[in-house]
CSV table of C-alpha atoms and ligand atoms in Angstrom, one decimal:
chain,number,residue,atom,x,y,z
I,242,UNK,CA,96.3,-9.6,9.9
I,243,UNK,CA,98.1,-12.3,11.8
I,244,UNK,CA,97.6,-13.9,15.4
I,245,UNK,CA,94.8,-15.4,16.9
I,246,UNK,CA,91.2,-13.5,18.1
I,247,UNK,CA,91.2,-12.7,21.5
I,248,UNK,CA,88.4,-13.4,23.7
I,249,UNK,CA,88.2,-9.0,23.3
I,250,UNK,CA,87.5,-9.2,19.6
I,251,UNK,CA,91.2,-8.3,19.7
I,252,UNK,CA,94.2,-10.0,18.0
I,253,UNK,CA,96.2,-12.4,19.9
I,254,UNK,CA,99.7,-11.1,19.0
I,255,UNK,CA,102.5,-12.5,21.0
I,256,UNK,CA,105.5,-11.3,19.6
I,257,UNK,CA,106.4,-7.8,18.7
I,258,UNK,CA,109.4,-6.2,16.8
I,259,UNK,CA,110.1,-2.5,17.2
I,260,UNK,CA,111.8,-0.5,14.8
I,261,UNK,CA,113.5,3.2,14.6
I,262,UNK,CA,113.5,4.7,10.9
I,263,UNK,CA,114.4,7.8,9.1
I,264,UNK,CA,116.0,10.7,10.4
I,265,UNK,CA,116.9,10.4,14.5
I,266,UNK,CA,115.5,12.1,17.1
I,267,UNK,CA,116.3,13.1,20.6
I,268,UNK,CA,113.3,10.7,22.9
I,269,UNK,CA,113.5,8.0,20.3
I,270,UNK,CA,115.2,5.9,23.0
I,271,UNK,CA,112.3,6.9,25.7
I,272,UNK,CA,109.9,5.5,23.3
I,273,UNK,CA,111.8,2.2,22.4
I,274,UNK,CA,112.2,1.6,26.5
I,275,UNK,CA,108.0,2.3,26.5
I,276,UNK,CA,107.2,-0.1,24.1
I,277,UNK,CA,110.0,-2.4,25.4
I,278,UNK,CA,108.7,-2.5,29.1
I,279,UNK,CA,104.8,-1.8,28.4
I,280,UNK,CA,104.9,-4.7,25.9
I,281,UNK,CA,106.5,-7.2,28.9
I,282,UNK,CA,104.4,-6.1,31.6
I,283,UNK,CA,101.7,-7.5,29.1
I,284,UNK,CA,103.5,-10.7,28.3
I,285,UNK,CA,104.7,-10.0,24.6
I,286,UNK,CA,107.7,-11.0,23.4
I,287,UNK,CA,109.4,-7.9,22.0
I,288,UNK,CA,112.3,-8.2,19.2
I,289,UNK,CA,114.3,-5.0,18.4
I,290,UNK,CA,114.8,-4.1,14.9
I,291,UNK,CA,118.0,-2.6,13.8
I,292,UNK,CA,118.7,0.0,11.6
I,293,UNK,CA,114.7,0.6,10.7
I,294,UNK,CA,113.8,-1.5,7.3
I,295,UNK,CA,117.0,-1.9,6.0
I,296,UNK,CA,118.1,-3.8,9.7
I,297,UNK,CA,114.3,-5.9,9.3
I,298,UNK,CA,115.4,-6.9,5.3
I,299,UNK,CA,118.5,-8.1,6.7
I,300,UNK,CA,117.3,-10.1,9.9
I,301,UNK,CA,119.4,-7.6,12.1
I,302,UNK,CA,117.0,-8.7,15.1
I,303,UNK,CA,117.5,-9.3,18.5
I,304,UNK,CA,114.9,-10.0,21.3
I,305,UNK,CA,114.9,-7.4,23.7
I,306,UNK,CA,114.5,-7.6,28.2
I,307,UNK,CA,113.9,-5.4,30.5
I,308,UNK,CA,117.3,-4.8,31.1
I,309,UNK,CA,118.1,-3.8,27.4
I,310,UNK,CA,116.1,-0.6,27.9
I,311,UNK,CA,117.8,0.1,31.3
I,312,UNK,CA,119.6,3.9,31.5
I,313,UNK,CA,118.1,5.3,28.1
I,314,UNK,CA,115.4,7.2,29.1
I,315,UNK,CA,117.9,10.2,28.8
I,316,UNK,CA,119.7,9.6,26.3
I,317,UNK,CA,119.9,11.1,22.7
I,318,UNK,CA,120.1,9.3,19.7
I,319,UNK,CA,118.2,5.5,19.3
I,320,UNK,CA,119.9,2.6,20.7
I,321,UNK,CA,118.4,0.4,17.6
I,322,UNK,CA,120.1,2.4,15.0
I,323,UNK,CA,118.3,4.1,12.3
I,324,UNK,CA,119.0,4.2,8.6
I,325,UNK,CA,117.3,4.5,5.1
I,326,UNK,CA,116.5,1.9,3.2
I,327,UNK,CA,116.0,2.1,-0.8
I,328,UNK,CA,115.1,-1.4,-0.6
I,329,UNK,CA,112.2,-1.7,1.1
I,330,UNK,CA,110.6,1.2,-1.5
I,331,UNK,CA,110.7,-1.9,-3.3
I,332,UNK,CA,108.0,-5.2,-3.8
I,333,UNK,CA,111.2,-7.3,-3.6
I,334,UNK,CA,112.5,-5.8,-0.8
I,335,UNK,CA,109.7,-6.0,1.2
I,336,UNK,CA,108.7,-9.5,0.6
I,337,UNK,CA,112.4,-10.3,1.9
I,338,UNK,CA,111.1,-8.2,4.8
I,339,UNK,CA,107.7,-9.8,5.0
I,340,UNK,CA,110.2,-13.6,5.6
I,341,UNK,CA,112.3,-12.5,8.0
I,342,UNK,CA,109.2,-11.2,10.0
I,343,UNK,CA,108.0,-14.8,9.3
I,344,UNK,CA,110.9,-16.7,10.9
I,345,UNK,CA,111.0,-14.5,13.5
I,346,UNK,CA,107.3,-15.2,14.6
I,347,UNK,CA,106.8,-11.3,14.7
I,348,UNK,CA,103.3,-10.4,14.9
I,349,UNK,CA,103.5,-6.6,14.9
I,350,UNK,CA,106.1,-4.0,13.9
I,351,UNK,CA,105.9,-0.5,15.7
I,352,UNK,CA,107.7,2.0,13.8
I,353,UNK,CA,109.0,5.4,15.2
I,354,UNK,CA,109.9,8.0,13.0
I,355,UNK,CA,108.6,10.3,10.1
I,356,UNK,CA,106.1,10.3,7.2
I,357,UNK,CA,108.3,8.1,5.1
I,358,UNK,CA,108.4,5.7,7.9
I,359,UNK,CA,105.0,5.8,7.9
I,360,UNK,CA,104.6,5.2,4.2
I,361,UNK,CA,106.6,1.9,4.8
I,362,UNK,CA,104.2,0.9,7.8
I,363,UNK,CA,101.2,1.3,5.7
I,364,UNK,CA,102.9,-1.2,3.1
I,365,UNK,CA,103.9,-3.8,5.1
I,366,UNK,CA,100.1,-3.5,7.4
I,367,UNK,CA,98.9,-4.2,3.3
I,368,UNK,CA,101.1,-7.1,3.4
I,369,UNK,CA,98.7,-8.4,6.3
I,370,UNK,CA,101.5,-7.6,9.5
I,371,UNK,CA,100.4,-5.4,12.3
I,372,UNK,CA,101.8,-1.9,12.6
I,373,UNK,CA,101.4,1.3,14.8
I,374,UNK,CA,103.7,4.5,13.6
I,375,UNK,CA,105.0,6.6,17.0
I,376,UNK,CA,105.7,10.0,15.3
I,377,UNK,CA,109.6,10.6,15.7
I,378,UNK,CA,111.1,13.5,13.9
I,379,UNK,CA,112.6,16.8,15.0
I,380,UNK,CA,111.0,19.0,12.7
I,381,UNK,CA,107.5,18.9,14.0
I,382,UNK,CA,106.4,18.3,10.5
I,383,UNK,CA,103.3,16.4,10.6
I,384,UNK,CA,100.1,17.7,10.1
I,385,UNK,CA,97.9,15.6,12.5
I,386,UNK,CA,100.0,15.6,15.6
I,387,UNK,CA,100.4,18.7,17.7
I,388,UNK,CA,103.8,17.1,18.6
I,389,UNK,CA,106.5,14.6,17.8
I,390,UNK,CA,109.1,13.5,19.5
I,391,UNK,CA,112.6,15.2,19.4
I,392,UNK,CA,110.6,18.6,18.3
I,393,UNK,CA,110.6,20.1,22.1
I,394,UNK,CA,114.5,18.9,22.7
I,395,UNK,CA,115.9,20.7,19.1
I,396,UNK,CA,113.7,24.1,20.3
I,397,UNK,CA,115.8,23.8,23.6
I,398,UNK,CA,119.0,22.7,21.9
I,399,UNK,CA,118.6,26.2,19.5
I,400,UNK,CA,117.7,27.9,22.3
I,401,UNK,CA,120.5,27.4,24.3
I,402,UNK,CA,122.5,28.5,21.3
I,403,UNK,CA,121.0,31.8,21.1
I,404,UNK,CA,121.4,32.9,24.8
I,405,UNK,CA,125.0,32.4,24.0
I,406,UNK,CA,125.1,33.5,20.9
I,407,UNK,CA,123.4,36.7,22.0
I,408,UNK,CA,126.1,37.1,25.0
I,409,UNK,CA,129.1,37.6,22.2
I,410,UNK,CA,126.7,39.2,19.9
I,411,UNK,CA,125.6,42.0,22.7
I,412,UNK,CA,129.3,42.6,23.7
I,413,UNK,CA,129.9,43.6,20.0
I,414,UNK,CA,126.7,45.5,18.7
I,415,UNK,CA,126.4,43.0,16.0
I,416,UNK,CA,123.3,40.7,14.6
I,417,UNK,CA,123.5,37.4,14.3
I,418,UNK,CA,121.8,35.2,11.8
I,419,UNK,CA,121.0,31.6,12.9
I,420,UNK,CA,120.5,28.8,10.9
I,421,UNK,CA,118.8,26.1,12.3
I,422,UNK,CA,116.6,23.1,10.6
I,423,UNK,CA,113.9,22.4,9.2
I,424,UNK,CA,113.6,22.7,5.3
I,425,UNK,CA,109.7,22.0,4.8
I,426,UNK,CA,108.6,22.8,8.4
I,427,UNK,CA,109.4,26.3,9.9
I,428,UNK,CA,108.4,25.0,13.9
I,429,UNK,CA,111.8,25.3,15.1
I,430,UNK,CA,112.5,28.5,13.5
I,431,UNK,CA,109.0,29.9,14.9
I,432,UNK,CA,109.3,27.7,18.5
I,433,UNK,CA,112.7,29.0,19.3
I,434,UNK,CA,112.4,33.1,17.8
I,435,UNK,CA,109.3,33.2,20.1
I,436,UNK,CA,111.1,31.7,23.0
I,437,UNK,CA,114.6,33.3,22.5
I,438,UNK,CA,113.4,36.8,21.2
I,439,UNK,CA,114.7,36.9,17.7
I,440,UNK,CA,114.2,40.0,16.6
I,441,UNK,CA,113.3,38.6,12.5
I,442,UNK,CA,112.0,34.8,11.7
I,443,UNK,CA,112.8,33.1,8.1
I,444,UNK,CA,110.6,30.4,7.5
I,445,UNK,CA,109.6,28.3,4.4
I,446,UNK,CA,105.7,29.3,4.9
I,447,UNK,CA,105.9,33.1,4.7
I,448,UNK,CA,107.0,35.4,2.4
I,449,UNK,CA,110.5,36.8,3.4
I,450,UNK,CA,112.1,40.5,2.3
I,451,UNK,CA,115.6,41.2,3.5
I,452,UNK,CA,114.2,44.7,3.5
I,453,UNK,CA,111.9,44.1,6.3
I,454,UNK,CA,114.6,41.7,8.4
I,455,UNK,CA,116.9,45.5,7.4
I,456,UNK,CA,114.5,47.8,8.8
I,457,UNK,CA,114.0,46.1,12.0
I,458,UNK,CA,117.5,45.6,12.3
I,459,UNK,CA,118.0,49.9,11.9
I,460,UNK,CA,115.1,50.5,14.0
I,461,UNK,CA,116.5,48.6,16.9
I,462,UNK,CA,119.8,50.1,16.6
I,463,UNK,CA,118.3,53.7,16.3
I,464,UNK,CA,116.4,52.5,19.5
I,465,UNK,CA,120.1,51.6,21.2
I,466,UNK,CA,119.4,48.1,20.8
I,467,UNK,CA,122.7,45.9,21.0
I,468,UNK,CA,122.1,43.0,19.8
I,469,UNK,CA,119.8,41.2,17.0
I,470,UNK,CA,118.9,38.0,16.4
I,471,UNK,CA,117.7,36.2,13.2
I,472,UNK,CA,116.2,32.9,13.0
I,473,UNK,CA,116.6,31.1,9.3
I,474,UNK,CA,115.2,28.6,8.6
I,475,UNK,CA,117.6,25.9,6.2
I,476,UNK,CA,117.3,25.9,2.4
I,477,UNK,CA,115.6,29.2,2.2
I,478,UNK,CA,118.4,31.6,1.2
I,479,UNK,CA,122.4,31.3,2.0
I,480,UNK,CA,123.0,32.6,5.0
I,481,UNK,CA,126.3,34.1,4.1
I,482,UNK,CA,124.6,35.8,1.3
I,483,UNK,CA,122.2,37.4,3.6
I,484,UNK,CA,124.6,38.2,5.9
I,485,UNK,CA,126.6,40.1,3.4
I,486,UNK,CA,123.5,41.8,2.0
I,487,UNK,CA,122.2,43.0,5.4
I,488,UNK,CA,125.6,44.7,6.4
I,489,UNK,CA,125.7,46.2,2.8
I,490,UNK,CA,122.4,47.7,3.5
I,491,UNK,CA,122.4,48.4,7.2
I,492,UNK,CA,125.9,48.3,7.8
I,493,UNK,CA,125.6,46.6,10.9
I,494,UNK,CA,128.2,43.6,11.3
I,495,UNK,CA,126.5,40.6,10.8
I,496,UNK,CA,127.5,37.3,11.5
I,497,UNK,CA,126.2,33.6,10.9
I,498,UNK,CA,126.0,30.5,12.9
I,499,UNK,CA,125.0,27.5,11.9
I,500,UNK,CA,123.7,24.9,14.4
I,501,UNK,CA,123.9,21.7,11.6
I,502,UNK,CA,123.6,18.5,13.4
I,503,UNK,CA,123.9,19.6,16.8
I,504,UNK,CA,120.2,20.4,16.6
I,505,UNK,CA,119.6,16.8,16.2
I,506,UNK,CA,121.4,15.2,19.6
I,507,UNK,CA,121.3,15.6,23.3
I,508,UNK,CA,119.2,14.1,26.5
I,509,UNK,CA,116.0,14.7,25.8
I,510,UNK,CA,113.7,16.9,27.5
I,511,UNK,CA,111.0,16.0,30.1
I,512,UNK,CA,108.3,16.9,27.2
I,513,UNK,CA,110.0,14.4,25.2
I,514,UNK,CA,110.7,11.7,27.5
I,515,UNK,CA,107.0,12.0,28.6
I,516,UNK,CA,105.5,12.0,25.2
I,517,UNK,CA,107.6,9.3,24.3
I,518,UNK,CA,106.7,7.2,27.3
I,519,UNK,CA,102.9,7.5,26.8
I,520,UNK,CA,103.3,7.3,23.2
I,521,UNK,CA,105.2,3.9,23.3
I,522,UNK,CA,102.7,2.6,25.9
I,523,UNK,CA,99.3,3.4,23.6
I,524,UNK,CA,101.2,1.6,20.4
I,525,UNK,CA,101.7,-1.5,22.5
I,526,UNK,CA,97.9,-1.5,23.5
I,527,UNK,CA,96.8,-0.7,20.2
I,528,UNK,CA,97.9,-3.6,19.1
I,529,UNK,CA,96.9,-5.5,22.2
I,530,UNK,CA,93.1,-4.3,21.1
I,531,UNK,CA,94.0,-5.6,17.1
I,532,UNK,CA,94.4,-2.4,15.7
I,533,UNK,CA,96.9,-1.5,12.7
I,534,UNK,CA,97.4,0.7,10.5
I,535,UNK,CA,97.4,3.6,13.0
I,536,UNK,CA,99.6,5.9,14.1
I,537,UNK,CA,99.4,7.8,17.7
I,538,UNK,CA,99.7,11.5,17.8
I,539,UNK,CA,99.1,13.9,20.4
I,540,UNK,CA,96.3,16.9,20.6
I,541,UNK,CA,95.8,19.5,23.5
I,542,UNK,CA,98.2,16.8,25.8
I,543,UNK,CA,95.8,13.5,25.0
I,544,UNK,CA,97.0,10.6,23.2
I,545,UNK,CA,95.3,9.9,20.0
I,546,UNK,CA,95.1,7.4,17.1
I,547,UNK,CA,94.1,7.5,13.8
I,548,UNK,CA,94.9,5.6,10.5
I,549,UNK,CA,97.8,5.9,8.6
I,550,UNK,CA,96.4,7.0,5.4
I,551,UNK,CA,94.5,9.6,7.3
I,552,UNK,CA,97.4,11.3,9.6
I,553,UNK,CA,99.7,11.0,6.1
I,554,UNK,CA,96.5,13.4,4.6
I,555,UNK,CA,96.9,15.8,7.1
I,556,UNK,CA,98.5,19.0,6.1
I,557,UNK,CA,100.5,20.6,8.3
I,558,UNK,CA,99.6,23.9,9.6
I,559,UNK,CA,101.6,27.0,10.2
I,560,UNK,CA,100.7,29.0,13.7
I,561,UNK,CA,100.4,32.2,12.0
I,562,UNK,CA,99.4,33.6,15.1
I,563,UNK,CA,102.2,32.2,17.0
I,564,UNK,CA,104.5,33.9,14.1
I,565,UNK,CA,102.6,37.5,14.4
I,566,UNK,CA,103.1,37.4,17.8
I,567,UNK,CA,107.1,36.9,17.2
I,568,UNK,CA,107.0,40.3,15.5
I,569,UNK,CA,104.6,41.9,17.9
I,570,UNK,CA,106.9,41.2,20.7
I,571,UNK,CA,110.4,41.7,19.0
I,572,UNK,CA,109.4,46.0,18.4
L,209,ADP,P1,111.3,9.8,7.8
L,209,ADP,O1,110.6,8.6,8.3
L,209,ADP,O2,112.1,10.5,8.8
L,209,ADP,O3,110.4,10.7,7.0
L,209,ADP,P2,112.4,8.8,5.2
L,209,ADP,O4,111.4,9.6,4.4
L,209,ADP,O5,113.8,8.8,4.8
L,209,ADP,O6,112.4,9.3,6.8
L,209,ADP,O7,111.8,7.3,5.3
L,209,ADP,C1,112.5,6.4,6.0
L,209,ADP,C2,112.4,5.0,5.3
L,209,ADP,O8,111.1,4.6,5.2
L,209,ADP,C3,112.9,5.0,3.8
L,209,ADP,O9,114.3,4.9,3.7
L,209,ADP,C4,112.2,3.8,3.3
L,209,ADP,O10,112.9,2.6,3.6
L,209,ADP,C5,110.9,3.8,4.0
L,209,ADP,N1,109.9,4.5,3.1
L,209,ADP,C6,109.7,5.8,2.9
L,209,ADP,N2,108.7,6.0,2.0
L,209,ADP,C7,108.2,4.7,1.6
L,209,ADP,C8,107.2,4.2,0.8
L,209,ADP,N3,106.5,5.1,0.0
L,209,ADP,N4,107.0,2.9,0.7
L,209,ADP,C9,107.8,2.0,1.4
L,209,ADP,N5,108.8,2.5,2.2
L,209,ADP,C10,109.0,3.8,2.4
């Protein structure tokens, strides 16, 4: 660990870089403006990091005011950039990472994004720099937080999509299959069929038979149901392919839509911008208080922290009970 002891028993840091990583996600720039302002109203000296590792390797650094955080607390997307960076998976890249941290007097790096993120937080907190993970990712995908940022936007963004979706799909009689994301992590799928009534859910964590999503699909129209909705999952099965072998066996018409990257952009919501705020706030004070190594999560609406290693243990769980109740409710 670098810096001086505190008269706390904390770390003395004085400068801080903050970094977004991975995949983006709508609240990302909430959290950078947190960090940002928190870590000035407490004196640091706060550096932004562009393009996540591969931006940090290649001294893409700027120091950051208040100002540079001004009208971005709505905004999609992450005013630092993000990007991957095969690099810093390696020794080599990271000591090139560890010198530009050096010459940059930058005591400790926050980094908001996934579980790889994460991994690369834990390597360079080995490497004896200060770090604190901020969970961003849309998929909801990480076991020891009950939320991360951009999760709550996406269900919206899909949500919005199936109340117009179902308009058109209504007029016509027809079903509609929606793809939406979220290839190892079924929350958006389950989040948005509970709150936009989809009649059938796909996900990767249970079991799916085309014969089921067919039966409800002929008991609803026996019922004089008009429309049907089903949420898929990606990576799971073609959608066209189902699509074809539902109207085969029901031989109701069935389209597909498929959100794609849409799912990823637009103003956050307030649960975002909120979770983002207090999340950027509790990394700055973590390391105010010498802690690294730690990421901050979120459990029944309070701020936690925990190490790395241990959140990274976590498995995620699937709310079985939240995805009973979707077929409880969609009779
Ligand atoms: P996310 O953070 O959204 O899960 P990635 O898995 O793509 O996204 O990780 C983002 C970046 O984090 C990678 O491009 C890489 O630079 C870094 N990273 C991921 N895993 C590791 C690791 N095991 N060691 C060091 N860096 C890693």
């Amino acid at each position: 660990m670098t810096g001086m002891v505190n008269n706390e028993g904390g770390v003395w840091v004085k400068t801080i870089g903050v970094l977004t990583s991975g995949g983006d996600a709508p609240g990302m720039n909430a959290a950078i403006r947190a960090v940002v302002r928190s870590g000035i109203y407490n004196k640091l000296k706060i550096m932004g990091i562009k393009q996540g590792y591969k931006g940090l390797i290649e001294g893409n650094i700027e120091e950051m005011n208040l100002s540079s955080v001004a009208d971005i607390i709505h905004r999609g997307g992450t005013i630092l950039r993000t990007a991957r960076s095969e690099e810093f998976m390696t020794e080599a890249g990271r000591k090139k990472a560890l010198n530009v941290l050096k010459i940059f007097g930058i005591d400790g790096v926050i980094v908001i994004g996934g579980d790889g993120s994460f991994r690369g937080a834990e390597k360079l907190s080995e490497d004896g720099i200060m770090t604190i993970g901020i969970p961003g990712t849309i998929d909801n995908d990480l076991g020891y937080t009950d939320y991360s940022i951009g999760f709550d936007t996406t269900v919206n963004t899909v949500l919005d999509a199936i109340s117009k979706i179902r308009d058109t799909t209504t007029s016509h009689g027809r079903a509609n299959i929606i793809e939406v994301m979220g290839r190892h992590c079924g929350d958006i799928a389950l989040y948005a069929g509970l709150g936009g009534g989809a009649e059938s859910i796909i996900v990767p964590e249970e079991e799916f038979n085309v014969d089921d999503v067919c039966r409800k699909l002929i008991q609803g129209r026996n019922r004089g149901k008009l429309h049907s909705i089903i949420l898929l999952a990606e990576n799971i099965i073609n959608a066209y392919n189902l699509s074809e072998e539902i109207e085969e066996k029901t031989d109701i018409a069935t389209r597909v839509t498929i959100l794609g990257h849409i799912q990823r952009g637009g103003s956050p919501s307030a649960f975002d911008r909120i979770l983002a705020s207090r999340m950027g706030a509790r990394a700055v004070e973590l390391l105010l208080q010498g802690k690294s190594s730690r990421v901050v999560g979120v459990k029944g609406n309070e701020i936690n922290d925990m190490p790395i290693s241990q959140a990274l243990s976590e498995t995620k769980d699937f709310n079985k009970n939240m995805y009973e109740l979707t077929k409880i409710l969609s009779i």
